[in-house]
Amino acid sequence: MSRPGAGRRPLVSGNWKMNLDHLEAIHAVRDLGLRLQPADVTSVDVAVHPPFTDIRSVQSVLEGEGIPVALGAQDCAVEDRGAFTGEVSPVMLARLHVEYVIVGHSERRTHFGETDAVVAAKVRAVLRNGMVPVCCVGETVDERDIGLTQERLTAQVSAALGGVPAVEVASLVVAYEPVWAIGTGKAATPGDAQEACAWIRGVVAQVAGEEAATQVRIQYGGSVSADNTESLMVCPDVDGLLVGGASLDAGAFVEIVRAASRTAR
Ligand code: PGA
């Protein structure tokens, strides 16, 4: 099956959230390394986003054992350094060879009050430090029910990416994560995912131009499993997946990577 997308290399990311301590994390990435075959990663990129306390351990295993998985983080501070007790600097993440940083996940927006302005500042902090933001956007069930999905996505994408140079927008990742699909077992239908991702690409075109919109990678996230991966990945505007629960089990995650890579060939 060939992808109608414009040569965008799919990215399958595992968001571990607040799960797996550093010892469990070492075990999990070793397991991932044993299961992943070279063919699994010839046409897709794979990343894991462990909790902060795991990152150094996971980095050592990935680099020491040559596992073809990029290192990610789940959040970062807006500032590079200073009196911000409890925050984790993007400079420190970059020093640990973190490549991708999730920004504006709905759990951060909902539980920690992150506004569109904070998310925008974090996108800039990640870019400033040479890493790739994975900028999460998505509507709540109430917004969907009253027909506000497109309006909400437009507002979130414009706020996060407005004013960012087009060449940097082209290199980043937007994750469409409808809040009602996260952790519920109720993934968006491929039709709904495609419609939203195409809409997001249109907003990126308005904000940063057609060229950036053609290159930006847009992931779908929310109850992704091996069973729904292929149907989501064949959508022309879905360039990858942000996987929560199913990424905690190396076997399940590799099945998702494999299914994604089948659609990418
Ligand atoms: P889920 O989480 O796959 O467990 O629904 C996705 C996410 O929040 O990134």
Coordinates of C-alpha atoms and ligand atoms in Angstrom, one line a residue:
M1 CA 0.0 0.0 0.0
S2 CA 1.5 3.3 -0.9
R3 CA 1.0 6.5 0.9
P4 CA -0.5 9.4 -1.0
G5 CA 1.3 11.8 1.4
A6 CA 4.0 14.1 0.0
G7 CA 7.0 12.1 1.0
R8 CA 6.6 12.8 4.7
R9 CA 8.3 10.1 6.7
P10 CA 5.8 8.8 9.3
L11 CA 6.7 9.1 13.0
V12 CA 5.3 6.6 15.6
S13 CA 5.8 8.0 19.1
G14 CA 5.2 6.3 22.5
N15 CA 4.1 8.6 25.2
W16 CA 4.7 6.8 28.5
K17 CA 3.1 9.5 30.6
M18 CA 3.7 9.0 34.4
N19 CA 4.5 5.3 34.0
L20 CA 7.6 3.1 34.3
D21 CA 10.3 4.0 36.8
H22 CA 13.9 4.1 35.5
L23 CA 14.5 0.4 36.1
E24 CA 11.3 -0.6 34.4
A25 CA 12.2 1.8 31.6
I26 CA 15.6 0.2 31.0
H27 CA 13.8 -3.2 30.7
A28 CA 11.2 -1.7 28.4
V29 CA 13.6 -0.2 25.9
R30 CA 15.8 -3.3 25.9
D31 CA 12.7 -5.3 25.1
L32 CA 11.8 -2.9 22.3
G33 CA 15.4 -3.2 21.0
L34 CA 15.2 -7.0 20.9
R35 CA 11.8 -7.0 19.1
L36 CA 12.4 -4.2 16.5
Q37 CA 13.8 -5.5 13.2
P38 CA 15.7 -3.3 10.8
A39 CA 12.8 -3.6 8.3
D40 CA 10.5 -2.1 10.9
V41 CA 12.3 1.2 10.8
T42 CA 13.3 1.6 7.1
S43 CA 10.3 3.7 6.3
V44 CA 9.1 5.1 9.7
D45 CA 10.7 7.0 12.5
V46 CA 10.1 5.7 16.1
A47 CA 10.4 7.6 19.3
V48 CA 9.7 7.1 23.0
H49 CA 8.8 9.8 25.6
P50 CA 9.7 8.5 29.0
P51 CA 9.2 10.4 32.3
F52 CA 12.1 12.9 33.1
T53 CA 13.7 10.6 35.7
D54 CA 14.1 7.9 33.1
I55 CA 15.6 9.9 30.3
R56 CA 19.3 9.5 31.2
S57 CA 18.9 5.7 31.7
V58 CA 16.9 5.3 28.4
Q59 CA 19.5 7.4 26.6
S60 CA 22.3 5.1 27.7
V61 CA 20.5 2.0 26.6
L62 CA 19.4 3.4 23.2
E63 CA 22.9 4.7 22.4
G64 CA 24.8 1.9 24.0
E65 CA 22.9 -0.8 22.2
G66 CA 22.3 1.1 19.0
I67 CA 18.5 0.8 19.2
P68 CA 17.0 2.8 16.3
V69 CA 14.5 4.7 18.5
A70 CA 14.7 8.5 19.1
L71 CA 14.5 9.9 22.6
G72 CA 11.7 12.2 23.5
A73 CA 10.4 14.1 26.5
Q74 CA 6.9 14.8 27.6
D75 CA 7.2 18.5 28.4
C76 CA 9.8 21.2 29.2
A77 CA 10.2 24.6 30.8
V78 CA 9.7 27.8 28.9
E79 CA 13.0 29.2 30.2
D80 CA 16.5 27.8 29.6
R81 CA 17.6 28.3 33.3
G82 CA 17.0 30.2 36.4
A83 CA 14.8 30.2 39.6
F84 CA 12.0 27.9 38.4
T85 CA 11.8 25.3 41.1
G86 CA 10.7 21.9 39.8
E87 CA 11.0 22.8 36.1
V88 CA 13.1 20.9 33.6
S89 CA 15.1 23.0 31.2
P90 CA 15.1 22.4 27.4
V91 CA 18.8 22.9 27.5
M92 CA 19.2 20.0 29.8
L93 CA 17.0 17.8 27.6
A94 CA 19.0 18.7 24.5
R95 CA 22.2 17.7 26.4
L96 CA 20.7 14.2 26.9
H97 CA 20.2 14.0 23.1
V98 CA 16.5 14.3 23.4
E99 CA 15.2 14.9 19.9
Y100 CA 11.4 15.3 20.3
V101 CA 9.5 17.2 23.1
I102 CA 5.7 16.9 23.5
V103 CA 4.2 20.3 24.1
G104 CA 0.7 21.2 25.1
H105 CA -0.6 17.7 25.7
S106 CA -4.3 17.9 26.7
E107 CA -3.4 16.5 30.2
R108 CA -1.0 19.5 30.7
R109 CA -3.6 21.9 29.4
T110 CA -6.4 20.4 31.6
H111 CA -4.6 19.4 34.8
F112 CA -1.8 22.1 34.9
G113 CA -3.6 25.0 33.3
E114 CA -1.3 25.4 30.3
T115 CA -2.8 28.1 28.0
D116 CA -2.3 28.5 24.3
A117 CA 0.3 31.2 25.2
V118 CA 2.3 28.9 27.4
V119 CA 2.2 26.2 24.7
A120 CA 3.4 28.8 22.2
A121 CA 6.3 29.7 24.5
K122 CA 7.3 26.1 24.9
V123 CA 7.2 25.4 21.2
R124 CA 9.8 28.3 20.9
A125 CA 11.9 26.9 23.8
V126 CA 12.1 23.5 22.1
L127 CA 13.0 25.0 18.7
R128 CA 15.6 27.4 20.3
N129 CA 17.4 24.3 21.7
G130 CA 17.5 22.4 18.4
M131 CA 14.8 19.9 19.3
V132 CA 11.5 19.1 17.5
P133 CA 8.3 20.1 19.2
V134 CA 5.4 17.6 19.0
C135 CA 2.6 20.1 19.5
C136 CA -0.6 18.6 20.7
V137 CA -4.0 20.0 19.7
G138 CA -7.5 18.7 19.9
E139 CA -11.1 19.4 20.8
T140 CA -13.0 18.2 23.9
V141 CA -16.2 16.2 23.5
D142 CA -18.3 19.3 24.3
E143 CA -16.6 21.4 21.7
R144 CA -17.2 18.6 19.1
D145 CA -20.8 18.2 20.1
I146 CA -21.6 21.9 19.5
G147 CA -19.6 21.9 16.2
L148 CA -16.6 23.8 17.4
T149 CA -13.9 21.3 16.4
Q150 CA -12.5 23.3 13.5
E151 CA -12.6 26.5 15.4
R152 CA -10.7 25.1 18.3
L153 CA -8.1 23.5 16.1
T154 CA -7.6 26.7 14.2
A155 CA -7.2 28.7 17.5
Q156 CA -4.7 26.2 19.0
V157 CA -2.6 25.8 15.9
S158 CA -2.5 29.5 15.1
A159 CA -1.6 30.4 18.7
A160 CA 1.2 27.7 18.9
L161 CA 2.8 28.3 15.5
G162 CA 2.0 32.0 14.7
G163 CA 5.2 33.9 14.2
V164 CA 7.4 30.8 14.0
P165 CA 9.6 30.9 10.9
A166 CA 8.2 28.8 8.1
V167 CA 11.3 26.6 7.8
E168 CA 11.0 25.7 11.5
V169 CA 7.2 25.0 11.2
A170 CA 8.1 22.7 8.3
S171 CA 10.3 20.6 10.6
L172 CA 8.0 20.2 13.5
V173 CA 5.2 17.8 14.4
V174 CA 1.6 18.5 15.2
A175 CA -0.3 15.8 17.0
Y176 CA -4.1 15.8 16.6
E177 CA -5.4 14.3 19.8
P178 CA -9.1 14.7 20.3
V179 CA -9.5 14.8 24.1
W180 CA -12.4 12.4 24.1
A181 CA -10.3 9.7 22.4
I182 CA -7.4 9.8 24.9
G183 CA -7.3 6.8 27.1
T184 CA -10.9 5.9 26.4
G185 CA -10.6 3.0 24.0
K186 CA -12.7 5.1 21.6
A187 CA -10.4 6.2 18.8
A188 CA -11.5 8.7 16.2
T189 CA -12.7 7.1 13.0
P190 CA -10.2 7.3 10.1
G191 CA -12.7 9.7 8.4
D192 CA -12.8 12.0 11.4
A193 CA -9.0 11.8 11.9
Q194 CA -8.4 12.6 8.2
E195 CA -10.8 15.5 8.3
A196 CA -9.2 17.1 11.3
C197 CA -5.6 16.5 10.1
A198 CA -6.4 18.0 6.7
W199 CA -8.0 21.0 8.5
I200 CA -4.8 21.4 10.6
R201 CA -2.7 21.3 7.5
G202 CA -4.8 24.0 6.0
V203 CA -4.3 26.2 9.1
V204 CA -0.6 25.6 9.0
A205 CA -0.7 26.8 5.3
Q206 CA -2.4 30.0 6.5
V207 CA 0.0 30.5 9.3
A208 CA 3.3 29.5 7.7
G209 CA 2.7 29.0 4.0
E210 CA 2.0 26.1 1.6
E211 CA 5.6 24.8 1.6
A212 CA 5.6 24.4 5.4
A213 CA 2.2 22.8 5.3
T214 CA 3.3 20.2 2.8
Q215 CA 6.3 19.2 5.0
V216 CA 4.9 19.4 8.5
R217 CA 4.2 16.0 10.0
I218 CA 0.7 15.6 11.6
Q219 CA 0.2 12.6 13.9
Y220 CA -3.1 11.2 15.2
G221 CA -3.3 10.3 18.9
G222 CA -6.0 8.8 21.1
S223 CA -6.6 5.1 21.7
V224 CA -4.3 3.9 19.0
S225 CA -3.8 0.1 18.9
A226 CA -2.4 -2.4 16.5
D227 CA -5.9 -3.0 15.3
N228 CA -6.7 0.5 14.2
T229 CA -3.2 1.6 13.0
E230 CA -3.5 0.7 9.4
S231 CA -6.8 2.3 8.9
L232 CA -5.6 5.5 10.4
M233 CA -2.2 5.5 8.7
V234 CA -3.7 5.2 5.2
C235 CA -5.3 8.6 5.6
P236 CA -3.4 10.9 3.4
D237 CA -2.9 13.6 6.0
V238 CA -2.1 11.3 8.9
D239 CA 1.7 11.1 9.1
G240 CA 2.1 9.1 12.2
L241 CA 0.7 8.2 15.6
L242 CA 1.1 9.4 19.2
V243 CA 0.5 6.3 21.2
G244 CA -0.2 6.3 25.0
G245 CA -1.3 3.2 26.8
A246 CA -0.3 0.8 24.0
S247 CA 3.3 2.1 24.0
L248 CA 3.9 0.8 27.5
D249 CA 4.1 -2.8 26.3
A250 CA 7.0 -3.3 23.9
G251 CA 5.3 -6.1 22.0
A252 CA 2.1 -4.1 21.4
F253 CA 4.1 -1.0 20.4
V254 CA 6.2 -3.0 17.9
E255 CA 3.0 -4.3 16.4
I256 CA 1.8 -0.7 15.9
V257 CA 5.2 0.3 14.4
R258 CA 5.0 -2.7 12.0
A259 CA 1.5 -1.9 10.9
A260 CA 2.4 1.7 10.3
S261 CA 5.5 0.7 8.3
R262 CA 3.3 -1.6 6.1
T263 CA 1.3 1.4 5.1
A264 CA 4.4 3.5 4.5
R265 CA 6.0 1.2 2.0
Ligands
PGA1 P1 -3.8 6.8 24.6 O1 -3.0 8.2 24.9 O2 -3.1 6.1 23.4 O3 -3.6 6.0 25.8 O4 -5.2 7.1 24.3 C1 -2.6 9.0 23.8 C2 -2.0 10.2 24.3 O5 -2.4 10.8 25.3 O6 -0.9 10.7 23.8

